[in-house]
Tab-separated table of C-alpha atoms in Angstrom:
chain	number	residue	atom	x	y	z
C	1	MET	CA	43.594	-14.648	30.033
C	2	ARG	CA	40.056	-12.556	31.016
C	3	LYS	CA	37.211	-13.524	29.468
C	4	LEU	CA	34.614	-10.796	28.118
C	5	LYS	CA	31.224	-11.031	29.218
C	6	ALA	CA	29.097	-9.790	26.875
C	7	PHE	CA	24.822	-9.366	27.027
C	8	THR	CA	23.606	-12.884	24.896
C	9	LEU	CA	20.680	-12.295	22.090
C	10	ILE	CA	18.115	-12.831	25.088
C	11	GLU	CA	19.183	-10.750	27.245
C	12	LEU	CA	19.690	-7.402	24.997
C	13	LEU	CA	15.713	-8.773	23.197
C	14	VAL	CA	14.529	-8.883	27.206
C	15	VAL	CA	15.547	-5.683	27.940
C	16	ILE	CA	14.547	-3.740	25.266
C	17	ALA	CA	10.604	-5.295	25.556
C	18	ILE	CA	10.896	-4.175	28.789
C	19	ILE	CA	11.398	-0.375	27.913
C	20	ALA	CA	9.365	-0.685	25.345
C	21	ILE	CA	6.259	-1.582	27.995
C	22	LEU	CA	7.725	1.143	30.736
C	23	ALA	CA	6.867	3.481	27.316
C	24	ALA	CA	3.532	2.312	26.653
C	25	ILE	CA	3.193	2.696	29.734
C	26	LEU	CA	4.533	5.902	30.934
C	27	PHE	CA	3.444	8.136	27.166
C	28	PRO	CA	-0.382	7.497	28.308
C	29	VAL	CA	0.632	9.600	31.457
C	30	PHE	CA	2.537	11.643	30.132
C	31	ALA	CA	0.589	13.329	27.540
C	32	GLN	CA	-2.830	13.674	30.294
C	33	ALA	CA	-0.898	15.595	32.348
C	34	ARG	CA	0.564	17.905	29.490
C	35	GLU	CA	-2.893	18.152	28.889
C	36	LYS	CA	-3.693	18.390	32.517
C	37	ALA	CA	-1.739	21.327	33.055
C	38	ARG	CA	-3.722	22.893	30.003
C	39	GLN	CA	-6.892	21.990	31.452
C	40	THR	CA	-5.120	24.476	34.490
C	41	ALA	CA	-4.137	26.954	32.051
C	42	CYS	CA	-8.064	26.974	29.938
C	43	LEU	CA	-9.113	26.906	33.550
C	44	SER	CA	-7.063	30.216	34.230
C	45	ASN	CA	-8.682	31.558	31.669
C	46	THR	CA	-11.703	31.268	32.012
C	47	LYS	CA	-11.651	32.835	35.086
C	48	GLN	CA	-10.950	36.018	34.343
C	49	ILE	CA	-13.096	36.091	31.258
C	50	LEU	CA	-16.114	35.471	34.231
C	51	LEU	CA	-14.073	38.408	36.256
C	52	ALA	CA	-14.113	40.630	33.662
C	53	ILE	CA	-18.246	39.906	32.953
C	54	ILE	CA	-19.002	40.829	36.926
C	55	GLN	CA	-16.330	44.538	35.847
C	56	TYR	CA	-19.003	45.103	33.356
C	57	ASP	CA	-22.586	43.841	35.175
C	58	GLN	CA	-21.046	46.454	37.338
C	59	ASP	CA	-20.298	48.619	35.513
C	60	TYR	CA	-23.467	48.786	33.287
C	61	ASP	CA	-26.221	48.631	36.591
C	62	GLU	CA	-26.098	45.030	36.874
C	63	MET	CA	-26.657	44.480	33.969
C	64	LEU	CA	-24.788	41.666	31.286
C	65	PRO	CA	-23.207	41.822	28.089
C	66	ARG	CA	-24.895	41.708	24.705
C	67	LEU	CA	-23.951	38.503	22.691
C	68	GLN	CA	-24.511	40.440	19.812
C	69	VAL	CA	-24.522	44.508	19.172
C	70	GLY	CA	-26.326	45.989	15.748
C	71	PRO	CA	-25.660	43.933	12.785
C	72	ILE	CA	-22.756	41.278	11.098
C	73	ASN	CA	-21.035	42.940	8.413
C	74	TRP	CA	-18.793	41.113	6.470
C	75	ASP	CA	-16.219	41.970	4.279
C	76	GLY	CA	-12.419	41.237	2.513
C	77	ASN	CA	-10.425	44.440	4.275
C	78	ILE	CA	-9.335	41.305	6.542
C	79	ASN	CA	-6.913	43.602	8.254
C	80	THR	CA	-8.610	46.317	8.884
C	81	ASP	CA	-11.851	45.631	10.176
C	82	ASP	CA	-13.786	43.915	12.710
C	83	GLU	CA	-16.559	42.142	11.081
C	84	GLY	CA	-19.096	42.413	13.999
C	85	ILE	CA	-19.537	43.595	17.432
C	86	GLY	CA	-20.262	41.372	20.330
C	87	MET	CA	-18.246	40.079	23.925
C	88	GLU	CA	-14.979	40.206	23.205
C	89	ASN	CA	-15.698	44.380	22.875
C	90	GLU	CA	-17.622	44.867	24.820
C	91	LEU	CA	-14.839	43.225	27.931
C	92	GLU	CA	-12.113	44.991	25.896
C	93	PRO	CA	-11.099	47.344	28.371
C	94	TYR	CA	-11.605	44.938	31.394
C	95	ILE	CA	-9.366	41.665	29.617
C	96	LYS	CA	-6.906	44.674	27.185
C	97	ALA	CA	-6.785	41.390	24.788
C	98	GLY	CA	-5.847	43.438	21.663
C	99	VAL	CA	-6.395	44.342	18.060
C	100	THR	CA	-9.453	42.058	16.756
C	101	TRP	CA	-8.585	40.926	12.971
C	102	GLY	CA	-5.391	40.623	11.207
C	103	PRO	CA	-3.277	37.084	10.924
C	104	GLU	CA	-4.513	34.051	13.495
C	105	ARG	CA	-3.138	34.354	17.019
C	106	LYS	CA	-3.806	31.939	20.134
C	107	SER	CA	-1.857	33.920	22.472
C	108	SER	CA	-4.631	35.944	23.533
C	109	VAL	CA	-7.144	34.862	27.202
C	110	TRP	CA	-9.148	34.118	25.136
C	111	ALA	CA	-7.505	30.718	23.712
C	112	CYS	CA	-7.351	28.162	25.267
C	113	PRO	CA	-4.124	26.410	24.621
C	114	SER	CA	-5.549	22.953	23.670
C	115	ASP	CA	-8.188	24.350	21.214
C	116	SER	CA	-6.970	23.297	17.933
C	117	VAL	CA	-9.650	24.117	15.346
C	118	LEU	CA	-7.982	26.789	12.712
C	119	ARG	CA	-10.189	29.728	12.534
C	120	ASP	CA	-12.251	30.326	8.465
C	121	ASP	CA	-13.669	33.673	8.164
C	122	CYS	CA	-14.380	32.457	3.761
C	123	ASP	CA	-11.148	34.652	2.530
C	124	GLY	CA	-9.447	32.461	1.115
C	125	ALA	CA	-7.424	30.603	4.312
C	126	PRO	CA	-7.439	29.508	7.679
C	127	GLY	CA	-6.414	32.275	9.659
C	128	VAL	CA	-7.073	34.867	7.065
C	129	GLY	CA	-8.050	37.801	9.272
C	130	VAL	CA	-9.762	36.195	11.951
C	131	GLY	CA	-7.609	37.989	14.923
C	132	TYR	CA	-7.101	36.705	18.102
C	133	ASP	CA	-9.235	32.481	18.258
C	134	ILE	CA	-11.962	32.318	20.984
C	135	SER	CA	-12.546	29.079	22.411
C	136	TYR	CA	-15.320	29.879	24.593
C	137	GLY	CA	-19.494	30.054	23.888
C	138	TYR	CA	-22.262	31.840	26.394
C	139	THR	CA	-25.658	30.795	27.287
C	140	TYR	CA	-28.601	32.280	25.214
C	141	TYR	CA	-30.934	33.932	26.128
C	142	ASN	CA	-34.562	34.847	24.230
C	143	PRO	CA	-37.668	34.619	25.837
C	144	ALA	CA	-39.367	34.641	22.828
C	145	ASP	CA	-38.211	30.508	23.304
C	146	PRO	CA	-38.214	29.112	26.432
C	147	THR	CA	-38.246	26.054	25.717
C	148	ARG	CA	-33.926	26.617	23.808
C	149	ASP	CA	-32.944	30.182	25.374
C	150	TYR	CA	-32.935	30.126	28.947
C	151	GLY	CA	-29.716	31.247	29.393
C	152	VAL	CA	-28.342	34.337	30.318
C	153	PHE	CA	-26.777	36.664	27.837
C	154	ALA	CA	-29.420	38.421	24.322
C	155	GLY	CA	-28.500	38.318	20.930
C	156	ASP	CA	-29.263	41.389	18.402
C	157	GLU	CA	-33.387	40.307	18.744
C	158	GLY	CA	-34.000	43.957	20.248
C	159	VAL	CA	-34.085	42.137	24.683
C	160	ASP	CA	-32.074	42.688	26.499
C	161	SER	CA	-29.550	40.516	28.474
C	162	LEU	CA	-30.662	39.699	31.696
C	163	THR	CA	-29.229	42.040	35.532
C	164	ASP	CA	-28.421	40.070	38.330
C	165	ALA	CA	-31.572	39.905	39.314
C	166	GLY	CA	-33.045	37.988	37.213
C	167	ILE	CA	-30.624	35.607	37.778
C	168	GLY	CA	-32.012	33.284	40.712
C	169	ALA	CA	-28.908	31.064	41.662
C	170	PRO	CA	-25.586	32.369	40.407
C	171	SER	CA	-23.104	30.154	42.500
C	172	ASP	CA	-25.275	27.368	40.619
C	173	THR	CA	-25.718	28.998	36.846
C	174	ILE	CA	-23.602	28.232	34.331
C	175	ILE	CA	-22.692	31.066	31.775
C	176	GLN	CA	-19.413	30.095	30.095
C	177	PHE	CA	-18.498	27.159	28.344
C	178	GLU	CA	-15.236	25.721	25.660
C	179	TRP	CA	-16.902	26.249	22.356
C	180	TRP	CA	-14.216	25.316	19.483
C	181	GLU	CA	-15.024	25.549	16.177
C	182	PRO	CA	-14.070	27.743	12.842
C	183	ASN	CA	-16.238	30.466	13.411
C	184	ASN	CA	-15.213	31.955	16.868
C	185	TYR	CA	-13.144	34.840	16.571
C	186	SER	CA	-12.545	38.216	17.097
C	187	ARG	CA	-12.864	39.745	13.661
C	188	PHE	CA	-16.114	38.056	13.972
C	189	ILE	CA	-17.932	37.631	17.633
C	190	ALA	CA	-17.143	34.978	20.981
C	191	ASN	CA	-20.211	32.580	20.056
C	192	TYR	CA	-22.736	30.820	21.451
C	193	ARG	CA	-25.148	28.790	20.791
C	194	ASP	CA	-29.435	29.500	19.915
C	195	ASN	CA	-30.062	25.933	21.371
C	196	ASN	CA	-28.591	25.484	25.069
C	197	ALA	CA	-29.274	22.326	25.597
C	198	ASP	CA	-26.075	21.603	22.886
C	199	ILE	CA	-24.462	22.593	25.570
C	200	ALA	CA	-24.957	19.310	26.955
C	201	THR	CA	-25.457	16.699	24.067
C	202	PHE	CA	-22.900	17.922	21.600
C	203	PRO	CA	-20.236	16.054	21.321
C	204	ALA	CA	-16.615	16.718	23.590
C	205	TRP	CA	-13.307	17.127	22.099
C	206	PRO	CA	-11.613	14.696	20.545
C	207	GLY	CA	-15.005	14.684	19.256
C	208	PHE	CA	-16.765	17.072	17.006
C	209	LEU	CA	-19.829	17.350	14.201
C	210	SER	CA	-18.671	17.871	10.992
C	211	ILE	CA	-20.004	20.427	8.255
C	212	GLY	CA	-17.557	19.456	5.546
C	213	ASN	CA	-15.648	22.173	3.493
C	214	TYR	CA	-18.453	25.050	3.981
C	215	CYS	CA	-16.128	27.865	2.829
C	216	GLY	CA	-14.949	26.824	0.059
C	217	ASP	CA	-10.689	26.747	0.515
C	218	GLY	CA	-10.332	22.664	1.128
C	219	TYR	CA	-10.976	23.068	4.642
C	220	GLN	CA	-13.491	21.233	6.906
C	221	TRP	CA	-15.575	22.656	9.308
C	222	HIS	CA	-15.407	20.530	12.620
C	223	PHE	CA	-17.647	21.756	16.310
C	224	SER	CA	-16.693	20.284	19.050
C	225	ILE	CA	-17.727	21.680	22.938
C	226	GLY	CA	-14.114	22.005	24.183
C	227	ALA	CA	-13.155	19.004	26.719
C	228	HIS	CA	-9.548	18.310	28.461
C	229	ASN	CA	-9.142	14.241	28.706
C	230	GLY	CA	-13.226	14.224	28.724
C	231	GLN	CA	-13.638	17.211	31.686
C	232	THR	CA	-15.148	20.523	30.385
C	233	ASN	CA	-13.996	24.218	31.929
C	234	MET	CA	-17.645	25.646	32.514
C	235	GLY	CA	-17.751	29.440	34.509
C	236	PHE	CA	-20.703	30.353	36.638
C	237	MET	CA	-22.391	33.211	37.317
C	238	ASP	CA	-20.443	34.255	40.495
C	239	GLY	CA	-17.428	34.160	38.503
C	240	HIS	CA	-16.143	30.171	39.777
C	241	ALA	CA	-15.126	28.472	37.580
C	242	LYS	CA	-14.853	24.503	37.296
C	243	SER	CA	-14.048	21.440	35.035
C	244	MET	CA	-17.280	19.190	35.036
C	245	ASN	CA	-18.885	16.904	32.435
C	246	HIS	CA	-20.818	18.831	29.960
C	247	THR	CA	-23.295	15.652	30.101
C	248	ARG	CA	-24.376	16.493	33.323
C	249	VAL	CA	-25.673	20.272	33.472
C	250	MET	CA	-28.734	19.649	32.197
C	251	ASN	CA	-31.317	17.002	31.546
C	252	THR	CA	-31.987	16.494	27.388
C	253	THR	CA	-34.758	14.742	25.393
C	254	CYS	CA	-31.895	12.368	23.693
C	255	PRO	CA	-27.649	12.871	23.908
C	256	THR	CA	-27.704	14.147	20.096
C	257	PRO	CA	-27.388	17.722	18.827
C	258	GLY	CA	-30.584	19.595	17.719
C	259	CYS	CA	-32.809	18.115	20.570
C	260	LEU	CA	-33.589	20.225	23.571
C	261	TRP	CA	-34.632	20.420	27.769
C	262	ASN	CA	-36.991	18.351	29.287
C	263	GLY	CA	-38.461	20.569	31.144
C	264	LEU	CA	-36.852	18.438	33.964
C	265	ALA	CA	-34.390	19.507	36.975
C	266	PRO	CA	-31.965	19.928	37.362
C	267	ASN	CA	-30.861	22.487	34.483
C	268	LEU	CA	-27.347	24.390	35.670
C	269	ILE	CA	-27.861	27.060	33.130
C	270	HIS	CA	-31.052	27.473	33.744
C	271	TYR	CA	-31.717	31.562	35.002
C	272	ASP	CA	-33.934	30.310	37.418
C	273	ALA	CA	-33.082	28.600	40.507
C	274	GLN	CA	-36.363	26.139	40.600
C	275	TYR	CA	-34.583	24.101	37.467
C	276	HIS	CA	-31.270	23.185	39.749
C	277	THR	CA	-32.308	21.178	42.642
C	278	ASP	CA	-33.870	17.546	41.371
């Protein structure tokens, strides 16, 4: 009589253990590969927005767009108006992202595919009336406070953004970075940090700074420098983009949010070329 062969219990356990070990090794690799693909898509977004900024710059006598034009007007018309005119509005002729209000949308070139932070306009719930997500922030310029405001884009303080001639090292000057937070969306304006040193010292994703239930709608507001496996996509004045560790963009007085630039080179955000070498 022919004898049937079968696995013993120990053999089955060994096979299961091997499969479990392989899964533990491969799953993180798959996750990193997926995140790398998202990082590449985000880098492409960064490049496209930079090219739009350069086109705007050439059309307006080599002057960069403003971060904000006129006052912000919050109201309850969630599907009929734009609360503020900012960078995304000025670049719309070059990008064609579409309507800036309505339900939250992550399909625009302004949205990084890894940015999972919901936007919240305090109009009842996250995602209501915010329009398309904006995953990128910009360096802030205001000569009234040179210790903090040494970026290139002016806000609404009565000064203009810099011109090409005012930027000493365009190929080495960061003007755009990944900035993920609930208040960065098209119905408002493309956001920025008024203390540029925060770009180097803020927690990078998946880390974040929380300010709690800001709108009173139960949603916790988290702020973070966007990152992919520890690397943040940075956009430079000459139009190129690259991924780097955000802590390397400048020397600061301490490693946490709220710190200042210590005045020493290198500072890859400063418009003055003398601070780009150490």
